Tab-separated table of C-alpha atoms in Angstrom:
chain	number	residue	atom	x	y	z
A	1	UNK	CA	0.153	-0.062	0.154
A	2	UNK	CA	1.885	2.885	-0.968
A	3	UNK	CA	0.664	6.692	-2.106
A	4	UNK	CA	0.098	5.277	-5.894
A	5	UNK	CA	-2.604	3.465	-4.708
A	6	UNK	CA	-4.646	6.326	-3.604
A	7	UNK	CA	-3.586	8.524	-6.700
A	8	UNK	CA	-5.170	5.560	-8.328
A	9	UNK	CA	-8.018	5.765	-6.675
A	10	UNK	CA	-8.281	9.423	-7.315
A	11	UNK	CA	-7.726	9.047	-10.750
A	12	UNK	CA	-10.627	6.576	-11.108
A	13	UNK	CA	-13.335	8.909	-9.307
A	14	UNK	CA	-12.546	11.755	-11.494
A	15	UNK	CA	-13.109	9.325	-14.566
A	16	UNK	CA	-15.344	6.826	-13.963
A	17	UNK	CA	-17.409	8.860	-11.286
A	18	UNK	CA	-17.037	6.269	-8.768
A	19	UNK	CA	-16.121	7.995	-4.595
A	20	UNK	CA	-13.619	7.770	-3.777
A	21	UNK	CA	-14.169	7.176	0.161
A	22	UNK	CA	-16.329	4.100	-1.612
A	23	UNK	CA	-13.358	2.470	-3.426
A	24	UNK	CA	-11.525	2.897	0.142
A	25	UNK	CA	-13.798	1.318	2.402
A	26	UNK	CA	-14.382	-1.389	0.351
A	27	UNK	CA	-10.427	-2.177	0.353
A	28	UNK	CA	-10.390	-1.997	3.764
A	29	UNK	CA	-12.880	-4.506	4.376
A	30	UNK	CA	-11.101	-6.970	1.936
A	31	UNK	CA	-7.760	-6.332	3.457
A	32	UNK	CA	-9.558	-6.943	6.984
A	33	UNK	CA	-11.003	-10.014	5.459
A	34	UNK	CA	-7.283	-11.650	3.798
A	35	UNK	CA	-5.739	-10.626	7.018
A	36	UNK	CA	-7.668	-13.014	8.468
A	37	UNK	CA	-7.402	-15.216	6.474
A	38	UNK	CA	-3.413	-15.322	6.419
A	39	UNK	CA	-3.393	-15.354	10.133
A	40	UNK	CA	-5.561	-18.803	9.870
A	41	UNK	CA	-2.836	-19.864	7.568
A	42	UNK	CA	-0.124	-19.054	9.834
A	43	UNK	CA	-1.848	-20.194	13.166
A	44	UNK	CA	-4.157	-23.203	12.539
A	45	UNK	CA	-4.852	-23.088	16.655
A	46	UNK	CA	-6.852	-19.325	15.838
A	47	UNK	CA	-10.563	-19.635	16.604
A	48	UNK	CA	-11.928	-18.614	13.094
A	49	UNK	CA	-15.632	-17.859	14.232
A	50	UNK	CA	-14.075	-16.134	17.336
A	51	UNK	CA	-11.427	-13.981	15.643
A	52	UNK	CA	-12.024	-10.616	13.846
A	53	UNK	CA	-9.759	-8.393	12.113
A	54	UNK	CA	-10.272	-4.860	11.434
A	55	UNK	CA	-7.921	-2.855	8.805
A	56	UNK	CA	-7.719	0.998	8.057
A	57	UNK	CA	-5.764	2.509	5.159
A	58	UNK	CA	-4.555	6.119	5.287
A	59	UNK	CA	-6.483	8.037	2.775
A	60	UNK	CA	-3.090	10.497	1.970
A	61	UNK	CA	0.010	7.891	2.339
A	62	UNK	CA	-1.702	4.239	1.579
A	63	UNK	CA	-0.656	3.129	4.177
A	64	UNK	CA	-1.839	0.146	6.054
A	65	UNK	CA	-2.794	-0.511	9.835
A	66	UNK	CA	-4.587	-3.599	11.320
A	67	UNK	CA	-5.749	-5.408	14.002
A	68	UNK	CA	-7.146	-8.665	15.572
A	69	UNK	CA	-9.881	-8.592	17.501
A	70	UNK	CA	-11.484	-11.307	19.943
A	71	UNK	CA	-15.549	-11.304	19.688
A	72	UNK	CA	-17.933	-12.079	21.671
A	73	UNK	CA	-19.098	-16.277	22.091
A	74	UNK	CA	-22.832	-15.391	22.236
A	75	UNK	CA	-23.210	-11.688	20.374
A	76	UNK	CA	-20.638	-12.149	18.360
A	77	UNK	CA	-19.543	-7.773	18.904
A	78	UNK	CA	-16.398	-6.746	19.736
A	79	UNK	CA	-14.751	-7.698	23.481
A	80	UNK	CA	-11.344	-6.883	22.699
A	81	UNK	CA	-8.478	-5.701	19.955
A	82	UNK	CA	-4.759	-5.907	19.330
A	83	UNK	CA	-2.820	-3.757	16.553
A	84	UNK	CA	-0.456	-6.133	14.774
A	85	UNK	CA	2.381	-5.143	12.653
A	86	UNK	CA	1.649	-6.400	9.373
A	87	UNK	CA	3.569	-8.519	7.433
A	88	UNK	CA	6.080	-7.732	4.414
A	89	UNK	CA	5.002	-10.748	2.427
A	90	UNK	CA	1.392	-9.880	3.295
A	91	UNK	CA	2.246	-6.260	2.053
A	92	UNK	CA	3.471	-7.811	-1.097
A	93	UNK	CA	1.798	-10.422	-3.086
A	94	UNK	CA	-1.647	-10.911	-1.074
A	95	UNK	CA	-2.363	-7.184	-0.439
A	96	UNK	CA	-1.791	-6.587	-4.019
A	97	UNK	CA	-4.199	-9.464	-5.178
A	98	UNK	CA	-6.851	-8.006	-2.730
A	99	UNK	CA	-6.466	-4.739	-3.629
A	100	UNK	CA	-6.646	-5.637	-7.615
A	101	UNK	CA	-9.956	-8.001	-6.891
A	102	UNK	CA	-11.470	-5.487	-4.616
A	103	UNK	CA	-11.026	-2.152	-7.138
A	104	UNK	CA	-12.175	-4.222	-9.932
A	105	UNK	CA	-15.497	-5.410	-8.080
A	106	UNK	CA	-16.117	-1.654	-7.071
A	107	UNK	CA	-15.965	-0.540	-10.316
A	108	UNK	CA	-18.226	-2.947	-11.790
A	109	UNK	CA	-20.662	-2.396	-9.116
A	110	UNK	CA	-20.309	1.366	-9.135
A	111	UNK	CA	-20.960	1.149	-13.208
A	112	UNK	CA	-23.767	-0.835	-12.834
A	113	UNK	CA	-25.281	1.117	-10.202
A	114	UNK	CA	-24.661	4.687	-12.015
A	115	UNK	CA	-25.766	3.050	-15.811
A	116	UNK	CA	-29.520	1.854	-13.092
A	117	UNK	CA	-29.673	5.228	-11.739
A	118	UNK	CA	-29.627	7.040	-14.933
A	119	UNK	CA	-32.160	4.479	-16.878
A	120	UNK	CA	-34.612	4.276	-13.656
A	121	UNK	CA	-35.280	7.726	-14.453
A	122	UNK	CA	-36.013	7.486	-17.492
A	123	UNK	CA	-38.988	5.282	-17.536
A	124	UNK	CA	-41.631	6.306	-20.469
A	125	UNK	CA	-39.061	7.868	-22.408
A	126	UNK	CA	-37.378	6.283	-25.481
A	127	UNK	CA	-34.026	5.437	-25.898
A	128	UNK	CA	-31.903	4.852	-29.604
A	129	UNK	CA	-30.008	1.516	-30.069
A	130	UNK	CA	-28.232	-0.693	-32.395
A	131	UNK	CA	-29.710	-4.059	-33.268
A	132	UNK	CA	-27.305	-6.474	-31.518
A	133	UNK	CA	-29.261	-9.802	-32.025
A	134	UNK	CA	-32.425	-10.972	-32.910
A	135	UNK	CA	-34.380	-14.451	-31.861
A	136	UNK	CA	-37.600	-15.593	-31.867
A	137	UNK	CA	-37.974	-14.616	-28.270
A	138	UNK	CA	-36.035	-11.364	-27.700
A	139	UNK	CA	-33.829	-8.458	-29.595
A	140	UNK	CA	-31.225	-6.809	-27.978
A	141	UNK	CA	-30.916	-3.094	-28.845
A	142	UNK	CA	-27.219	-1.982	-27.564
A	143	UNK	CA	-27.665	1.077	-25.678
A	144	UNK	CA	-23.754	1.892	-25.558
A	145	UNK	CA	-23.345	1.297	-21.634
A	146	UNK	CA	-26.565	-1.548	-21.581
A	147	UNK	CA	-28.261	-3.751	-23.730
A	148	UNK	CA	-31.942	-3.123	-23.507
A	149	UNK	CA	-34.126	-5.959	-24.099
A	150	UNK	CA	-37.114	-6.223	-26.438
A	151	UNK	CA	-39.637	-9.161	-25.959
A	152	UNK	CA	-41.568	-11.020	-29.131
A	153	UNK	CA	-44.747	-9.736	-26.987
A	154	UNK	CA	-43.212	-5.847	-27.237
A	155	UNK	CA	-42.280	-6.387	-30.646
A	156	UNK	CA	-44.429	-5.449	-33.896
A	157	UNK	CA	-44.804	-8.338	-36.049
A	158	UNK	CA	-44.771	-6.628	-39.263
A	159	UNK	CA	-41.538	-5.071	-38.514
A	160	UNK	CA	-38.514	-6.562	-39.534
A	161	UNK	CA	-35.340	-6.678	-36.979
A	162	UNK	CA	-31.942	-6.657	-39.134
A	163	UNK	CA	-28.548	-6.553	-37.380
A	164	UNK	CA	-26.930	-3.569	-37.202
A	165	UNK	CA	-29.842	-1.472	-37.877
A	166	UNK	CA	-30.111	1.809	-35.727
A	167	UNK	CA	-33.781	1.443	-33.849
A	168	UNK	CA	-35.799	3.958	-31.378
A	169	UNK	CA	-37.940	2.157	-28.367
A	170	UNK	CA	-39.957	3.113	-25.635
A	171	UNK	CA	-38.598	1.907	-22.219
A	172	UNK	CA	-41.196	0.201	-19.945
A	173	UNK	CA	-39.459	-1.201	-17.203
A	174	UNK	CA	-35.840	-1.149	-15.569
A	175	UNK	CA	-35.388	-3.457	-13.161
A	176	UNK	CA	-31.849	-4.036	-10.924
A	177	UNK	CA	-30.400	-7.939	-11.549
A	178	UNK	CA	-27.424	-9.978	-10.552
A	179	UNK	CA	-25.543	-8.585	-14.123
A	180	UNK	CA	-26.552	-4.958	-13.832
A	181	UNK	CA	-29.749	-3.464	-14.389
A	182	UNK	CA	-32.464	-4.740	-16.714
A	183	UNK	CA	-34.112	-2.523	-19.453
A	184	UNK	CA	-37.158	-4.032	-20.798
A	185	UNK	CA	-38.237	-2.047	-24.098
A	186	UNK	CA	-41.196	-1.554	-26.462
A	187	UNK	CA	-42.389	-0.919	-29.925
A	188	UNK	CA	-45.892	-1.263	-29.594
A	189	UNK	CA	-46.707	0.883	-26.440
A	190	UNK	CA	-48.880	3.896	-27.342
A	191	UNK	CA	-46.383	6.075	-25.119
A	192	UNK	CA	-43.745	5.512	-28.464
A	193	UNK	CA	-46.056	7.318	-30.566
A	194	UNK	CA	-46.782	9.931	-28.179
A	195	UNK	CA	-42.758	10.279	-27.502
A	196	UNK	CA	-41.829	10.449	-31.831
A	197	UNK	CA	-44.163	13.401	-32.010
A	198	UNK	CA	-42.846	15.041	-28.572
A	199	UNK	CA	-39.531	15.054	-30.636
A	200	UNK	CA	-40.899	15.899	-34.086
A	201	UNK	CA	-43.190	18.787	-32.840
A	202	UNK	CA	-42.073	21.800	-30.582
A	203	UNK	CA	-45.310	22.839	-29.623
A	204	UNK	CA	-45.535	19.658	-27.949
A	205	UNK	CA	-42.671	19.849	-26.329
A	206	UNK	CA	-43.607	23.201	-25.178
A	207	UNK	CA	-46.769	22.578	-23.738
A	208	UNK	CA	-48.614	24.635	-26.233
A	209	UNK	CA	-50.209	21.410	-27.979
A	210	UNK	CA	-51.141	18.727	-25.749
A	211	UNK	CA	-51.688	15.094	-26.885
A	212	UNK	CA	-55.061	14.138	-24.875
A	213	UNK	CA	-55.320	10.463	-25.930
A	214	UNK	CA	-53.954	7.793	-27.951
A	215	UNK	CA	-54.954	4.360	-29.669
A	216	UNK	CA	-52.962	1.724	-31.844
A	217	UNK	CA	-52.890	-1.132	-33.569
A	218	UNK	CA	-49.536	-1.644	-34.458
A	219	UNK	CA	-47.821	-1.859	-37.173
A	220	UNK	CA	-51.393	-0.726	-39.044
A	221	UNK	CA	-52.767	2.235	-38.111
A	222	UNK	CA	-52.819	4.926	-34.683
A	223	UNK	CA	-55.046	7.540	-34.236
A	224	UNK	CA	-54.111	10.691	-31.857
A	225	UNK	CA	-55.814	13.432	-30.325
A	226	UNK	CA	-54.751	16.834	-29.732
A	227	UNK	CA	-56.093	20.068	-28.588
A	228	UNK	CA	-54.236	23.604	-27.980
A	229	UNK	CA	-53.836	25.607	-24.874
A	230	UNK	CA	-53.194	28.731	-27.554
A	231	UNK	CA	-56.296	30.514	-29.454
A	232	UNK	CA	-54.672	30.715	-33.066
A	233	UNK	CA	-52.675	27.762	-32.954
A	234	UNK	CA	-54.268	24.915	-34.889
A	235	UNK	CA	-53.124	21.626	-33.436
A	236	UNK	CA	-53.621	19.079	-36.107
A	237	UNK	CA	-51.946	21.526	-38.336
A	238	UNK	CA	-48.730	21.627	-36.034
A	239	UNK	CA	-48.321	17.820	-35.852
A	240	UNK	CA	-48.858	17.380	-39.381
A	241	UNK	CA	-46.551	20.136	-40.235
A	242	UNK	CA	-45.901	21.546	-43.719
A	243	UNK	CA	-46.801	19.196	-46.555
A	244	UNK	CA	-47.226	16.091	-43.844
A	245	UNK	CA	-43.090	16.718	-43.341
A	246	UNK	CA	-43.388	16.130	-39.521
A	247	UNK	CA	-46.292	13.166	-39.277
A	248	UNK	CA	-44.014	11.817	-42.581
A	249	UNK	CA	-41.254	11.508	-39.813
A	250	UNK	CA	-42.951	9.780	-37.267
A	251	UNK	CA	-44.355	7.344	-40.494
A	252	UNK	CA	-40.570	6.284	-40.984
A	253	UNK	CA	-39.702	5.680	-37.867
A	254	UNK	CA	-42.984	3.451	-37.487
A	255	UNK	CA	-42.203	1.551	-40.569
A	256	UNK	CA	-45.184	2.988	-42.427
A	257	UNK	CA	-47.699	3.145	-39.938
A	258	UNK	CA	-50.543	5.156	-40.701
A	259	UNK	CA	-51.264	7.902	-38.079
A	260	UNK	CA	-54.286	9.428	-37.927
A	261	UNK	CA	-54.167	13.758	-35.911
A	262	UNK	CA	-57.794	14.538	-34.916
A	263	UNK	CA	-58.391	17.736	-32.953
A	264	UNK	CA	-59.769	16.890	-29.405
A	265	UNK	CA	-63.022	18.716	-27.700
A	266	UNK	CA	-64.982	18.795	-24.943
A	267	UNK	CA	-67.975	18.036	-26.998
A	268	UNK	CA	-68.454	14.112	-27.076
A	269	UNK	CA	-70.461	14.359	-29.800
A	270	UNK	CA	-68.353	16.134	-31.693
A	271	UNK	CA	-64.992	14.384	-30.624
A	272	UNK	CA	-66.628	10.965	-31.620
A	273	UNK	CA	-67.323	12.576	-35.387
A	274	UNK	CA	-63.710	13.427	-35.472
A	275	UNK	CA	-62.527	10.388	-34.227
A	276	UNK	CA	-63.602	9.036	-37.159
A	277	UNK	CA	-62.204	10.547	-39.540
A	278	UNK	CA	-61.390	10.739	-42.566
A	279	UNK	CA	-64.759	9.337	-42.762
A	280	UNK	CA	-67.555	12.397	-43.054
A	281	UNK	CA	-70.153	11.628	-40.117
A	282	UNK	CA	-73.797	13.387	-40.926
A	283	UNK	CA	-75.206	12.658	-37.300
A	284	UNK	CA	-73.591	12.025	-33.932
A	285	UNK	CA	-75.909	11.112	-30.804
A	286	UNK	CA	-74.178	9.762	-27.209
A	287	UNK	CA	-76.182	8.052	-24.939
A	288	UNK	CA	-73.899	9.269	-21.278
A	289	UNK	CA	-75.756	6.862	-19.443
A	290	UNK	CA	-74.637	3.180	-21.243
A	291	UNK	CA	-71.708	5.336	-23.261
A	292	UNK	CA	-72.926	4.206	-26.799
A	293	UNK	CA	-72.820	6.630	-29.539
A	294	UNK	CA	-74.947	6.390	-32.390
A	295	UNK	CA	-73.448	7.367	-35.230
A	296	UNK	CA	-75.088	8.325	-38.987
A	297	UNK	CA	-72.911	8.548	-41.962
A	298	UNK	CA	-73.862	9.331	-46.170
A	299	UNK	CA	-74.445	5.849	-47.732
A	300	UNK	CA	-71.198	6.398	-49.563
A	301	UNK	CA	-69.393	7.083	-46.350
A	302	UNK	CA	-69.994	3.811	-44.413
A	303	UNK	CA	-67.087	1.527	-45.384
A	304	UNK	CA	-64.846	4.443	-44.907
A	305	UNK	CA	-66.378	4.657	-41.372
A	306	UNK	CA	-65.783	1.247	-40.596
A	307	UNK	CA	-62.812	0.564	-42.373
A	308	UNK	CA	-60.983	-2.805	-43.092
A	309	UNK	CA	-62.197	-4.913	-40.686
A	310	UNK	CA	-63.559	-2.366	-38.493
A	311	UNK	CA	-60.013	-0.887	-38.113
A	312	UNK	CA	-61.387	2.600	-38.065
A	313	UNK	CA	-64.711	1.952	-35.952
A	314	UNK	CA	-62.157	0.159	-33.429
A	315	UNK	CA	-59.363	2.494	-32.851
A	316	UNK	CA	-62.016	5.701	-32.715
A	317	UNK	CA	-63.820	3.670	-29.859
A	318	UNK	CA	-60.304	3.286	-28.221
A	319	UNK	CA	-59.981	6.893	-28.526
A	320	UNK	CA	-63.014	8.273	-26.950
A	321	UNK	CA	-63.712	5.472	-24.770
A	322	UNK	CA	-67.604	5.011	-26.233
A	323	UNK	CA	-68.703	2.105	-28.042
A	324	UNK	CA	-69.842	3.037	-31.816
A	325	UNK	CA	-72.797	2.080	-33.533
A	326	UNK	CA	-72.484	3.462	-37.471
A	327	UNK	CA	-75.401	3.381	-39.468
A	328	UNK	CA	-76.322	4.815	-43.230
A	329	UNK	CA	-78.256	7.480	-44.135
A	330	UNK	CA	-80.779	4.988	-45.917
A	331	UNK	CA	-79.937	2.463	-42.963
A	332	UNK	CA	-81.205	4.950	-40.558
A	333	UNK	CA	-84.494	6.166	-42.454
A	334	UNK	CA	-85.791	2.692	-42.485
A	335	UNK	CA	-85.389	1.950	-38.968
A	336	UNK	CA	-87.301	5.699	-38.014
A	337	UNK	CA	-89.607	4.617	-40.464
A	338	UNK	CA	-90.407	0.847	-38.928
A	339	UNK	CA	-90.192	2.500	-35.971
A	340	UNK	CA	-93.092	5.165	-36.980
A	341	UNK	CA	-95.258	2.148	-38.365
A	342	UNK	CA	-94.834	-0.306	-34.928
A	343	UNK	CA	-96.184	3.254	-32.762
A	344	UNK	CA	-98.897	3.630	-35.637
A	345	UNK	CA	-102.433	2.435	-33.918
A	346	UNK	CA	-103.848	-0.926	-35.698
A	347	UNK	CA	-107.098	-1.004	-37.315
A	348	UNK	CA	-110.709	-1.945	-35.039
A	349	UNK	CA	-112.030	-4.817	-36.337
A	350	UNK	CA	-115.732	-4.856	-38.435
A	351	UNK	CA	-117.816	-5.588	-36.180
A	352	UNK	CA	-116.711	-2.696	-33.848
A	353	UNK	CA	-116.763	-0.701	-36.814
A	354	UNK	CA	-120.139	-1.764	-37.600
A	355	UNK	CA	-121.866	-1.168	-34.207
A	356	UNK	CA	-119.796	2.776	-34.412
A	357	UNK	CA	-121.484	3.198	-37.943
A	358	UNK	CA	-125.172	1.507	-36.474
A	359	UNK	CA	-125.142	3.931	-33.643
A	360	UNK	CA	-124.147	6.786	-35.868
A	361	UNK	CA	-127.399	6.051	-38.170
A	362	UNK	CA	-129.717	6.099	-35.329
A	363	UNK	CA	-130.612	2.295	-35.870
A	364	UNK	CA	-130.569	-0.803	-33.533
A	365	UNK	CA	-127.806	-3.243	-33.589
A	366	UNK	CA	-129.677	-5.732	-35.519
A	367	UNK	CA	-130.935	-3.266	-38.046
A	368	UNK	CA	-127.657	-1.409	-38.672
A	369	UNK	CA	-125.643	-5.134	-39.059
A	370	UNK	CA	-128.464	-6.373	-41.544
A	371	UNK	CA	-128.147	-2.796	-43.597
A	372	UNK	CA	-124.161	-2.817	-43.416
A	373	UNK	CA	-123.938	-5.919	-44.532
A	374	UNK	CA	-126.552	-5.510	-47.484
A	375	UNK	CA	-124.474	-2.473	-48.592
A	376	UNK	CA	-120.750	-4.379	-48.521
A	377	UNK	CA	-122.761	-7.269	-50.456
A	378	UNK	CA	-121.831	-6.635	-54.334
A	379	UNK	CA	-124.433	-6.921	-56.558
A	380	UNK	CA	-125.421	-10.388	-58.318
A	381	UNK	CA	-125.351	-10.167	-62.306
A	382	UNK	CA	-128.544	-11.555	-64.091
A	383	UNK	CA	-128.252	-14.550	-65.530
A	384	UNK	CA	-128.647	-15.472	-69.261
A	385	UNK	CA	-132.371	-17.193	-68.626
A	386	UNK	CA	-133.501	-13.826	-66.889
A	387	UNK	CA	-132.163	-11.764	-70.086
A	388	UNK	CA	-133.906	-13.985	-72.204
A	389	UNK	CA	-137.497	-14.320	-70.869
A	390	UNK	CA	-137.422	-10.174	-70.453
A	391	UNK	CA	-136.507	-9.840	-74.015
A	392	UNK	CA	-139.321	-12.500	-74.867
A	393	UNK	CA	-141.972	-10.154	-72.870
A	394	UNK	CA	-140.381	-6.946	-74.672
A	395	UNK	CA	-141.278	-8.698	-77.974
A	396	UNK	CA	-145.156	-9.764	-77.193
A	397	UNK	CA	-145.867	-6.725	-75.566
């Protein structure tokens, strides 16, 4: 132990950011343990359980001092300690090996802890890494100081992950482990879309435009609702950019995923209509008690409002939190006509009509029934015999 070691420890503090006192304390503990083992080898009768050791290093000169301790059999506390002269052979090979091991271990522990502290505060942020390994279970991203794990459940099935490519991912979780911090990232999380727009749209980073809701079907389509906190700032236009420049960058980063940016509003009816963009909506009626939205669209907009395999309507429902029922104008008109016909009262039976007519004419029920029946009975056409007889009678007269 000498001044050169102390200078090396201070240099590590400057370069690696590891506190000098931390390394010094760890080195003292390791040297005490090494000295106890050294004494046990040279004195087999030494009781290992009742014997302890303490070592100190002068923070300026590096001088080492050791004490052999006697421990209480029941409590394990120090009863007494005696300072001993450190043997020369211990100060040479043994102390040097111990110091080397301790310094390396402290360096690894300190770097892992600093890496953990750096990334633990970045949960919910995005990182850029280089794809190092891709398998059917996970993909590894090299972030520089540490590798991040992209599990299969957090991958977009339609995205290829090629070795050496740069990739942005969303930090989902940071955990401590025996091999250092374990960082779990995602490519399917809705937060990835939020953070990418924050990077590309200064109005969002400054708080002028706020992202109120995001709905994603990773790899296919996303919807994002935005609102402006300053009058004169168009939130949708700010996110889309001139000629779609800003949204195009996000689409390219998400490997061609389509993105609909719509305006958020407190009016739930209008918000549902906006969420179904690019379809044009004729009418929206939201039942707040059941959370159901009845939407009427022009006939030619029905397929666009529903989307391929119901995708547009499904994303709009996620974005607004409503169950959306979409109908065309002709369907809505047919349903309204059917409801009106169902509400119309049924015609009364014929007997009842007969009675009412008889009562209004002042006749009795029987007479009224007979008279009405007669009126309703069609006239019988004359037979051929009757016609011939009438002709003969006319001729004889």
